Coordinates of C-alpha atoms and ligand atoms in Angstrom, one line a residue:
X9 CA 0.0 0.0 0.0
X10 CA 3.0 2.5 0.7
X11 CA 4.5 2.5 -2.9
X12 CA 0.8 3.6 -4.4
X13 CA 0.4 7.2 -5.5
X14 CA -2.7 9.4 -4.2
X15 CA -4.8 8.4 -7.5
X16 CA -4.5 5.0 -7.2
X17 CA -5.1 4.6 -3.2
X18 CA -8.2 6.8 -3.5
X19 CA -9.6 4.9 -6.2
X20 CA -9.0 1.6 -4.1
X21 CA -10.4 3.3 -1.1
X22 CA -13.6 3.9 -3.0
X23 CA -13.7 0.2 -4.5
X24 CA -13.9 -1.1 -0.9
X25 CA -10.3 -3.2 -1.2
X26 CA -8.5 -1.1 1.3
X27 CA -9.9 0.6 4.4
X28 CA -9.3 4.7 4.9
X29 CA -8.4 3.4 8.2
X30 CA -5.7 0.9 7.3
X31 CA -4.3 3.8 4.6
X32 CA -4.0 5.9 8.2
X33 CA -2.8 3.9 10.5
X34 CA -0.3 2.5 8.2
X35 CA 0.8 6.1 7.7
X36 CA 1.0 6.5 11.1
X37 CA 3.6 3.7 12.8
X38 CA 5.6 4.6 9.7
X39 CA 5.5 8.0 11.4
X40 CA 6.1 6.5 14.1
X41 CA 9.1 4.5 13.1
X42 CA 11.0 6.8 11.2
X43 CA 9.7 10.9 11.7
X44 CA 11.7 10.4 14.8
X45 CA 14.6 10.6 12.5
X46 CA 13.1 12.7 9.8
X47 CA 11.0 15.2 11.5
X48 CA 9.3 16.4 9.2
X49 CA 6.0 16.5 11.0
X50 CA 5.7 19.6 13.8
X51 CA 2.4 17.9 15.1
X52 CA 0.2 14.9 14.1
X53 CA -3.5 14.6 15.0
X54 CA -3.8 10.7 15.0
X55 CA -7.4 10.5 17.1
X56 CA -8.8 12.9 14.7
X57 CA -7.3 11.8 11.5
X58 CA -8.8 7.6 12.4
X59 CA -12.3 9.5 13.5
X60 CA -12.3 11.0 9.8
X61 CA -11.1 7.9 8.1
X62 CA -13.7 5.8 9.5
X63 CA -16.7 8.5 8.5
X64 CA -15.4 8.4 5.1
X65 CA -15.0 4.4 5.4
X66 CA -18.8 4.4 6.7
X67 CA -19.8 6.2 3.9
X68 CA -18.4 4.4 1.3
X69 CA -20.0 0.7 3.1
X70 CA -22.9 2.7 2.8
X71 CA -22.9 3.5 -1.2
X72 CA -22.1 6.9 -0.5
X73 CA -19.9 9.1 -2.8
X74 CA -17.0 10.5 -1.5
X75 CA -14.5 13.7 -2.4
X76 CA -11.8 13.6 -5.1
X77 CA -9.4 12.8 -1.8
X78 CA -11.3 10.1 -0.2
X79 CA -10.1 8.7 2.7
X80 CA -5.9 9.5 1.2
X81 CA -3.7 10.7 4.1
X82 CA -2.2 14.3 3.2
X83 CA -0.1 16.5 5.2
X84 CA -0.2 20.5 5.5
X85 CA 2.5 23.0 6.1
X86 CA 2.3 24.9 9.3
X87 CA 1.7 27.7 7.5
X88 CA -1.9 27.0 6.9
X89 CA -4.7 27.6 9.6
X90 CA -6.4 24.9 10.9
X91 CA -8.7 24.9 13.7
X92 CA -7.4 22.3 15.8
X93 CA -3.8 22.5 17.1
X94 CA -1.4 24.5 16.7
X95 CA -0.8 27.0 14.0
X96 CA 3.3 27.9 14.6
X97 CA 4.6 29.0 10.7
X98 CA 7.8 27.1 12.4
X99 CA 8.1 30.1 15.1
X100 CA 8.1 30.4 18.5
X101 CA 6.2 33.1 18.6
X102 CA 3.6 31.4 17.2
X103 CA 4.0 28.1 19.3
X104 CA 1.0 28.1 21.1
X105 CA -1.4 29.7 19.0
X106 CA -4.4 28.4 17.5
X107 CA -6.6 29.4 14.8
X108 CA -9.9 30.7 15.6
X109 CA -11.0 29.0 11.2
X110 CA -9.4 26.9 9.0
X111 CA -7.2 28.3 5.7
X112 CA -9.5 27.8 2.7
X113 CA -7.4 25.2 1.4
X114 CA -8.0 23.0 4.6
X115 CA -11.6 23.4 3.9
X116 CA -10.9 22.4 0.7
X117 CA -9.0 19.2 1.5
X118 CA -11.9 18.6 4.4
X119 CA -14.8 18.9 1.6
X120 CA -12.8 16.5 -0.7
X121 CA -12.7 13.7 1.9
X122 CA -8.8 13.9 3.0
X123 CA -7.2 12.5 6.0
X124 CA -5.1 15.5 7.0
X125 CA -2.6 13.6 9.6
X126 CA -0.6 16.5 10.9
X127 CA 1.3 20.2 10.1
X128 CA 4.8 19.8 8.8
X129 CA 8.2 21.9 9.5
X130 CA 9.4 24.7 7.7
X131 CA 11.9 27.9 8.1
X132 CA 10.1 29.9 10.4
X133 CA 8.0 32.4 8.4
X134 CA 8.9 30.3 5.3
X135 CA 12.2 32.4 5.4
X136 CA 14.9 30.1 4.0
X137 CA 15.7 27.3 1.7
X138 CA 16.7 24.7 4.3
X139 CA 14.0 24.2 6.7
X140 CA 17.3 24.9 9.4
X141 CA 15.8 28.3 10.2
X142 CA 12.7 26.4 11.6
X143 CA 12.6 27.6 15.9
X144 CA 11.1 24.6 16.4
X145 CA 13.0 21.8 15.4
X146 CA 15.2 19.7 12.3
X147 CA 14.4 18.0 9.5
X148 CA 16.4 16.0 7.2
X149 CA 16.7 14.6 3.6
X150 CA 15.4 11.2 3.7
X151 CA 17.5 10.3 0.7
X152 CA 20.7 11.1 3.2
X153 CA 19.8 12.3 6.7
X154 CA 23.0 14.2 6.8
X155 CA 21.5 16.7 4.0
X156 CA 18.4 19.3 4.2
X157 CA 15.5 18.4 2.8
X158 CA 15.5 21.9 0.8
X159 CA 13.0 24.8 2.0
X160 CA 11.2 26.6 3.4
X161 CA 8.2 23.7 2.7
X162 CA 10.9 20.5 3.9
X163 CA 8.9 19.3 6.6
X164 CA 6.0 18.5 3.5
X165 CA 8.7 17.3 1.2
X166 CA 10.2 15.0 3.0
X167 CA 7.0 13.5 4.4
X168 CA 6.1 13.0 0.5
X169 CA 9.3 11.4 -0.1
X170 CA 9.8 9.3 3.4
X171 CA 5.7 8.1 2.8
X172 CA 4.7 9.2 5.7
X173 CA 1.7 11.0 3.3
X174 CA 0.3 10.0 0.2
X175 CA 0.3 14.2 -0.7
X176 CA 1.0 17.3 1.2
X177 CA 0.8 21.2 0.7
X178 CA 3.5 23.9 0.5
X179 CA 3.8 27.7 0.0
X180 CA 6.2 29.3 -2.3
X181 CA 7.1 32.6 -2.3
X182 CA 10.6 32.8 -4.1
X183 CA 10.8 29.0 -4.7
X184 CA 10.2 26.7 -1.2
X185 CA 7.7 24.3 -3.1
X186 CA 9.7 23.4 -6.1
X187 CA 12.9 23.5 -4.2
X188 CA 12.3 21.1 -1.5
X189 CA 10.7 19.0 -4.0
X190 CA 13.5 19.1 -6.3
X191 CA 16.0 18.1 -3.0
X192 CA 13.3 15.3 -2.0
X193 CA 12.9 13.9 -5.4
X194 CA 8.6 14.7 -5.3
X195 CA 6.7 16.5 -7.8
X196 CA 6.0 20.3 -6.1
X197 CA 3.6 23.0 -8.4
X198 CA 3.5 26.4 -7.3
X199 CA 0.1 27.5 -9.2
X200 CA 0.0 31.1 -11.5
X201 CA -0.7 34.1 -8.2
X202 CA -4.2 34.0 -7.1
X203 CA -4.9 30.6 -8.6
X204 CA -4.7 29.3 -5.1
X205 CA -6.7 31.3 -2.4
X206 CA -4.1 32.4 0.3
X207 CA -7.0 33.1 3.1
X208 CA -5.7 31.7 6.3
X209 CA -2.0 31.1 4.8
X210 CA 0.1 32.9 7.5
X211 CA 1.9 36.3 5.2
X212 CA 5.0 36.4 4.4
X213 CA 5.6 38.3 1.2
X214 CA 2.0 38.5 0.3
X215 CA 2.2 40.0 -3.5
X216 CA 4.5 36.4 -4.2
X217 CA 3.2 33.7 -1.8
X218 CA 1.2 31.0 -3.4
X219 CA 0.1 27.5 -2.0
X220 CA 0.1 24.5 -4.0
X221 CA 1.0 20.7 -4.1
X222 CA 3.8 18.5 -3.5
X223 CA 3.3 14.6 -4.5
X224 CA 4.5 11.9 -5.8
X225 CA 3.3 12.0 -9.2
X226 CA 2.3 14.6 -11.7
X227 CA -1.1 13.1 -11.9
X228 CA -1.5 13.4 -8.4
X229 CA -0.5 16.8 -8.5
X230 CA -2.8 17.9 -11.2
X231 CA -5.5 16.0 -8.5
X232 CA -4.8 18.3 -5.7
X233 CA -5.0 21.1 -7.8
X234 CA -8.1 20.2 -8.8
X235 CA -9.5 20.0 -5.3
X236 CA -7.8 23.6 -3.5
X237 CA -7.5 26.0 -6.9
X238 CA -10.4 28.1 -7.3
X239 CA -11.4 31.7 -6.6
X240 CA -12.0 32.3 -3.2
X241 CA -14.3 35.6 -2.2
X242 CA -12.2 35.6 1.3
X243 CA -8.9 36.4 -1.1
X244 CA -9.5 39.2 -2.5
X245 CA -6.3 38.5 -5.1
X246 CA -7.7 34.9 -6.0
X247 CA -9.0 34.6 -9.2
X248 CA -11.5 32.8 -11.1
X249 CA -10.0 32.5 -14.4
X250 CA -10.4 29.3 -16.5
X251 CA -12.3 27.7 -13.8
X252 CA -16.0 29.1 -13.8
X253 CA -16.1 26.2 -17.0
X254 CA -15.8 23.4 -14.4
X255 CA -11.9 23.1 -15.1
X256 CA -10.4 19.8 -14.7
X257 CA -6.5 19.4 -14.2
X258 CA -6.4 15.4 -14.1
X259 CA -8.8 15.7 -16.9
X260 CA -7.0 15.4 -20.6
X261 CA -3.7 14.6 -18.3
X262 CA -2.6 12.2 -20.5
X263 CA -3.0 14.0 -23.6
X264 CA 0.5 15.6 -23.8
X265 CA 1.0 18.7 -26.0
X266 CA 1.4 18.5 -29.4
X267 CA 3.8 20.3 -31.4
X268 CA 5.5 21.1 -27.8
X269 CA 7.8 24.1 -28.0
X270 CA 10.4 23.5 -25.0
X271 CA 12.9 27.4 -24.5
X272 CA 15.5 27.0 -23.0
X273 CA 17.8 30.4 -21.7
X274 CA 21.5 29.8 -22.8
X275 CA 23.9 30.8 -20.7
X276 CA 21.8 30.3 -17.9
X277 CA 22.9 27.3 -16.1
X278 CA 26.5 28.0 -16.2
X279 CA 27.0 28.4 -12.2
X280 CA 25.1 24.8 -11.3
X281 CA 26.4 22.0 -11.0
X282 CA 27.8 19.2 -13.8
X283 CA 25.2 16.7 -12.7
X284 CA 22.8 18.9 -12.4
X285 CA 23.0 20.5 -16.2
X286 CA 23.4 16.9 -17.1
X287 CA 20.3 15.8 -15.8
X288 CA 18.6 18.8 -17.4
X289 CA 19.9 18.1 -20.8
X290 CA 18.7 14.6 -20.3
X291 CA 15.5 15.8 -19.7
X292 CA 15.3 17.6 -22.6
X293 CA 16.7 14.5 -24.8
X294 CA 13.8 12.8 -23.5
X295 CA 11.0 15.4 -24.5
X296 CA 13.0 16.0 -28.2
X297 CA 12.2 12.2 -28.6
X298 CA 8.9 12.4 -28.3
X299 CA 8.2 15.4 -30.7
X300 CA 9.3 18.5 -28.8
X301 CA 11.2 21.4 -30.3
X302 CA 13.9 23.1 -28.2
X303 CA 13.8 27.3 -29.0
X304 CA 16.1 29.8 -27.4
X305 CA 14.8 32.4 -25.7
X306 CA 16.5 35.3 -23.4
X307 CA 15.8 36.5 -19.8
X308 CA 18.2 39.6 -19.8
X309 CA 16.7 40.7 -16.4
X310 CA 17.3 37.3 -14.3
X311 CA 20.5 38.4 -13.3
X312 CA 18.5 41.1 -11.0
X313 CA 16.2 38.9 -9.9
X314 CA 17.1 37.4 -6.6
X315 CA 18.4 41.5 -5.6
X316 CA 14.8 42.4 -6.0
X317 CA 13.1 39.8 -4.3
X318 CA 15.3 40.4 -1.4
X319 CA 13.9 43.8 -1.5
X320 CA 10.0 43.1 -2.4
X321 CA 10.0 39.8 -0.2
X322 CA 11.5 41.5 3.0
X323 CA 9.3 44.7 2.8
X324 CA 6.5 42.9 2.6
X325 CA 7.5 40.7 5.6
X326 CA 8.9 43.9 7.5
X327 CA 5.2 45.2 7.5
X328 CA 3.3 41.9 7.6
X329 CA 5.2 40.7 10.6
X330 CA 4.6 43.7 12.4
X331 CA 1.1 42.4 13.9
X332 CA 3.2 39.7 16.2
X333 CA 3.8 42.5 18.8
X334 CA 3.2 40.2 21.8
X335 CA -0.5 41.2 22.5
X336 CA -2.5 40.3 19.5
X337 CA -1.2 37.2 19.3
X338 CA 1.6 34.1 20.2
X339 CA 4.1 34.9 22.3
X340 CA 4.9 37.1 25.2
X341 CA 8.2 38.3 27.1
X342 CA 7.3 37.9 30.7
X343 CA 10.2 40.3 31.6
X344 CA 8.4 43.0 30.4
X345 CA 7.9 46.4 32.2
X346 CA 6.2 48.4 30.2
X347 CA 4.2 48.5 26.7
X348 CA 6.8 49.5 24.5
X349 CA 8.8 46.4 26.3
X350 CA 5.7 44.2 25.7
X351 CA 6.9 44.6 21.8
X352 CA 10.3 44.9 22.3
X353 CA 11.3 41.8 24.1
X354 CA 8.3 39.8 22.9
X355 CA 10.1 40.2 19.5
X356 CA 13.9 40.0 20.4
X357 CA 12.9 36.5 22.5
X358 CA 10.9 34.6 20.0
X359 CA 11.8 35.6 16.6
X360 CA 15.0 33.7 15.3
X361 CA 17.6 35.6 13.4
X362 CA 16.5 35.1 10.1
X363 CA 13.4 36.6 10.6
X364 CA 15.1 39.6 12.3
X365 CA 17.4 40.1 9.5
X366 CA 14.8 40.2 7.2
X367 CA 12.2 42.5 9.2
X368 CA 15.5 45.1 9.4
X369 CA 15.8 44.6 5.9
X370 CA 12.6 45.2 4.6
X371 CA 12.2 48.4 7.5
X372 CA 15.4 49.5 5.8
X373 CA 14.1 49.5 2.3
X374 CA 10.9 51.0 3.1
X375 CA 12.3 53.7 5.4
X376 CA 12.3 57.5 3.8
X377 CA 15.0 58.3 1.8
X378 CA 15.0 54.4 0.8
X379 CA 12.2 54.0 -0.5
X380 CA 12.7 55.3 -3.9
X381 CA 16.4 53.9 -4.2
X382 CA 15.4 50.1 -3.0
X383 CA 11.9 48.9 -2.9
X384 CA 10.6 50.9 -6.1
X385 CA 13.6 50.5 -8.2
X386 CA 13.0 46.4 -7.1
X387 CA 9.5 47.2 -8.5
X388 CA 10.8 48.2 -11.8
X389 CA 13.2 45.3 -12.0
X390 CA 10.0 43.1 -11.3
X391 CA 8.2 44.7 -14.0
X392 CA 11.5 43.7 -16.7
X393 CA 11.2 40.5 -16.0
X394 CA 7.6 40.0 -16.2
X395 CA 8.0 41.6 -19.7
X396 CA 11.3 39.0 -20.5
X397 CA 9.0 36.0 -19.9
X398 CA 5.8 37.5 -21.8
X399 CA 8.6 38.1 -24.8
X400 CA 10.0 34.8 -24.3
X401 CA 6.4 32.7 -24.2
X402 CA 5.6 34.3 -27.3
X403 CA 8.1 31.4 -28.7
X404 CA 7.4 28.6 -26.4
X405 CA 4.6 26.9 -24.3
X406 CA 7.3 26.6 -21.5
X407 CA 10.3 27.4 -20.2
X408 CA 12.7 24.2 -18.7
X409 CA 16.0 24.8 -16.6
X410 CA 17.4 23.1 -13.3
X411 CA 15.1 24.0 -10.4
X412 CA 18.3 24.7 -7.7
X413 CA 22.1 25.6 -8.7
X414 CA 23.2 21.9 -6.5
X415 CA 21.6 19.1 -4.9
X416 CA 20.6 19.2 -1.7
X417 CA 23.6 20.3 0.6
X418 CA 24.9 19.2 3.8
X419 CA 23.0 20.1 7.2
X420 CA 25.0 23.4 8.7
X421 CA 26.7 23.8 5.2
X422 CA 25.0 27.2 4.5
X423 CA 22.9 28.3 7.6
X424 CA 25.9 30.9 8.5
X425 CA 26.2 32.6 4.8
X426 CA 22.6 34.1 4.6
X427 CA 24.0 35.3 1.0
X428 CA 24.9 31.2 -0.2
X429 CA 21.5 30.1 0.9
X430 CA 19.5 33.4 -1.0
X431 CA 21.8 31.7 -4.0
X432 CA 19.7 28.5 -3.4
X433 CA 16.6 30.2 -5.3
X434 CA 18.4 31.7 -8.4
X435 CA 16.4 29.3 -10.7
X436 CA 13.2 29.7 -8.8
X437 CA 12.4 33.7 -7.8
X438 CA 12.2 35.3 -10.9
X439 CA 8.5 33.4 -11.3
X440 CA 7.4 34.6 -8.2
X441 CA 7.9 37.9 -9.1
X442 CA 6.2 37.6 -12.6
X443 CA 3.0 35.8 -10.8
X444 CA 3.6 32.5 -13.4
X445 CA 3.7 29.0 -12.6
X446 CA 5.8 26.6 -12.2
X447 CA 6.6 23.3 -11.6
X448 CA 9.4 20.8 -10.3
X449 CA 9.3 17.2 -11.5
X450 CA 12.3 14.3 -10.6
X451 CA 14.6 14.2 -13.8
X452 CA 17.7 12.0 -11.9
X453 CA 20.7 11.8 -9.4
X454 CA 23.6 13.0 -8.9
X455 CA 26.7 10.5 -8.0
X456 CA 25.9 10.5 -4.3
X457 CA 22.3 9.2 -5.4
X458 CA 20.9 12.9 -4.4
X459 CA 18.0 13.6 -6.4
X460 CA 17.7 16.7 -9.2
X461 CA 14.8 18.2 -10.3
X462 CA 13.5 19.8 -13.5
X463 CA 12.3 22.9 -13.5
X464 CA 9.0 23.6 -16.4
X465 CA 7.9 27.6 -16.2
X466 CA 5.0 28.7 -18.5
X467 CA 3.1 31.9 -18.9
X468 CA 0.0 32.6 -16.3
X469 CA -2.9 30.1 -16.0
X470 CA -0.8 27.3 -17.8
X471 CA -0.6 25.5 -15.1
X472 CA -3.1 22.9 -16.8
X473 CA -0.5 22.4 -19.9
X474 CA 2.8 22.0 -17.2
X475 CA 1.0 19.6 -16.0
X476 CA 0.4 17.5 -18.7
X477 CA 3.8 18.8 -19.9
X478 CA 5.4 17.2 -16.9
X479 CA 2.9 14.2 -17.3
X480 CA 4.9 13.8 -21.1
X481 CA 8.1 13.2 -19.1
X482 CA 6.8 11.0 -16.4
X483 CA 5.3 8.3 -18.5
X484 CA 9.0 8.0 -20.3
X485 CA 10.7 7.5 -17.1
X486 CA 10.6 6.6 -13.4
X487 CA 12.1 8.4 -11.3
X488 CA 8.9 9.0 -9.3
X489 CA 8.9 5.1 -8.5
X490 CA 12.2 5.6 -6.7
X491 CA 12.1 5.6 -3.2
X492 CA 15.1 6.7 -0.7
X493 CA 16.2 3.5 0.7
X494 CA 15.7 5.0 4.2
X495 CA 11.6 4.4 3.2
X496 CA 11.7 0.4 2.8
Ligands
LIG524 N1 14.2 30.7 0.0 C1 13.5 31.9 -0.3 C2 13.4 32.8 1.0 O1 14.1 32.5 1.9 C3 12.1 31.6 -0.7 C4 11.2 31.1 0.5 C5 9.8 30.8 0.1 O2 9.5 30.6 -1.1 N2 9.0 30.9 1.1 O3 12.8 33.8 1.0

């Protein structure tokens, strides 16, 4: 039952041949087993998750019909609201606090019938690309357990990727879906900017963060979309586009693209890694043998790219992480004498030094006098490189480079060079900042049996043609049947 993708254990949930309940609790003493050594989960719900699995195996004794998710065990990141447990975003200044509602997307996963069994790690805030900056605790590659799993979603990756849930859900502001997924070997989609409703998704940078899937399969990808994308009226920047006709991602999945136009952006890859380019060009053998045409196509304004995110990303989380002053919510310094304390220590004790960084940062960049040299000139830079990738789609249906410069690296490798780590993202930022999707899919290993991904960009509310894109790939290969060892 553990080497079966989302699809196929809903559908034999739903044929009666196994239980929702045996699904779970399998889930579970593999949890129990092995997350000891993982960690990707911050909290599991097991009493809840059985009590949901059993409704939803009542139902279907009883000839009922049940969600797109029936009875599958998913995972969310602890990042999303839910109204039991905790809600922590991997802070401790959120450790205690719970949600008075759920995130849309919970609802979502609720109303299709999933098991969620518990709210995985992440850097706190979703600051990082290593999950390290998490205040809570660490999680490791379960491909080698001396190795990050990739951030800031690594808790969901690795509990893809270690089976301890059949799918999970990530947010990805400058790249912590597709980068964790590309470390974990899992398929990750972050969906076009207000495909995904972001009500009850804790802010970081709020004009870039986006929710979407991480699995084991495209397919199973294109399922979860089909369950949490949608316009949401609680979002005010979710959109409805291209699903008011009853759109269906899993739908047509298997239809592939014809006359598939693949650009690639020379030059590009120069800094990453042999194995990595390797893989890539691999990839792209792969798709030239089944009919696609490889076009070059320029991105002038990538080199700028990861400069203005750290601009955009941290004035945005400068302002939005102003509301944890100690009284409206989490934590509070006990030390405290008077108000202006109250905020002061509340946020030098529980904030860890990523997220200070940034919030002095972002202040910074915002402040008078700054404002015009730093955050608006980041504006403009955002603006060039939207206009590079609508120039550049005029050519192609999508875009395909590495997802990350290296492979997943070693546990404390980076954590004390903010500027390495930033590096991690140079592949993925620059379509957070044009709103598009995109998408990470397995495409190999490198010599240490580290897994690469491949990244597939394409213009906004494509993410229905990545898919079946990615779907192209998948059928001519199987890398997502490999499992880290560490999983038998
Ligand atoms: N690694 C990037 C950062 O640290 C992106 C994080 C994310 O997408 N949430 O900001």
């Amino acid at each position: 039952m553990e080497d079966l993708t989302a699809i196929e254990l809903r559908e034999r949930i739903a044929r009666g041949e196994i239980t929702s309940v045996a699904a779970v609790e399998s889930v579970f003493s593999r949890i129990a087993g092995r997350d000891g050594a993982v960690g990707a989960y911050i909290s599991t719900d097991r009493e809840r998750a059985m009590a949901r699995a059993a409704e939803v195996d009542r139902r279907i004794a009883a000839g009922e019909e049940v969600g797109f998710l029936g009875g599958v065990p998913v995972a969310v990141k602890d990042n999303m609201c839910t109204e039991w447990g905790a809600t922590t975003c991997g802070s401790k200044i959120l450790e205690n606090f719970h949600s008075p509602y759920n995130a849309t997307v919970v609802e979502k996963l609720i109303a299709a019938d999933a098991i969620i069994v518990g709210k995985t790690n992440m850097d706190e805030f979703a600051m990082g690309s290593s999950t390290e900056n998490s205040g809570l605790k660490r999680t490791v590659n379960p491909w080698d357990t001396c190795r990050v799993p990739g951030g800031s979603s690594g808790g969901s990756a690795a509990a893809v990727a270690a089976g301890f849930c059949y799918a999970a859900l990530g947010s990805d502001t400058g790249g912590s879906i597709r980068q964790p997924a590309s470390f974990c070997s899992v398929v990750g989609l972050k969906p076009t900017y207000g495909r995904v409703s972001r009500y009850g998704l804790v802010a970081y940078g709020s004009s870039l963060d986006q929710i979407g899937p991480l699995t084991r399969t495209v397919a199973d990808a294109a399922l979860v979309m089909d369950v949490i994308a949608g316009h949401d009226p609680a979002d005010s920047t979710s959109v409805d586009e291209g699903i008011a006709g009853g759109c269906s991602y899993l739908e047509g999945i298997d239809k592939g693209v014809e006359k598939l136009r693949i650009g690639i952006v020379p030059g590009l890859t120069t800094g990453a890694d042999e194995s990595v380019q390797r893989a890539v060009e691999a990839a792209l053998e792969v798709y030239k043998s089944v009919g696609a045409e490889i076009v070059e196509v320029e991105m002038p304004h990538s080199e700028y790219a990861i400069a203005a995110y750290y601009v955009i990303a941290t004035a945005e989380a400068s302002s939005n992480l102003a509301r944890y002053d100690g009284v409206h919510y989490g934590y509070r310094s006990t030390g405290a004498e008077d108000y202006v304390e109250v905020y002061s220590k509340s946020r030098a004790e529980a904030f860890g030094q990523e997220v200070k960084r940034r919030i002095m940062l972002g202040t910074y960049a915002l402040s008078s006098g700054y404002y015009d040299a730093y955050y608006l000139k980041a504006l403009k830079v955002r603006n060039l490189i939207r206009g590079d990738f609508a120039v550049a789609f005029e050519k192609c249906d999508c875009i395909m480079m590495p997802v990350a410069p290296t492979t997943a690296f070693r546990i404390g490798e980076k954590i004390n060079d903010p500027l390495t780590m930033y590096l991690s993202d140079v592949y993925t930022i620059a379509a957070n900042l044009a709103g598009i999707p995109g998408m990470s899919i397995p495409c190999g290993f490198d010599h240490d049996n580290l897994p690469i991904g491949l990244q597939i960009l394409g213009p906004t509310f494509s993410e229905g043609k990545l898919l079946r894109i990615g779907r192209m790939y998948e059928k001519e290969t199987d890398w997502c049947r490999r499992r880290p060892s560490f999983a038998d």
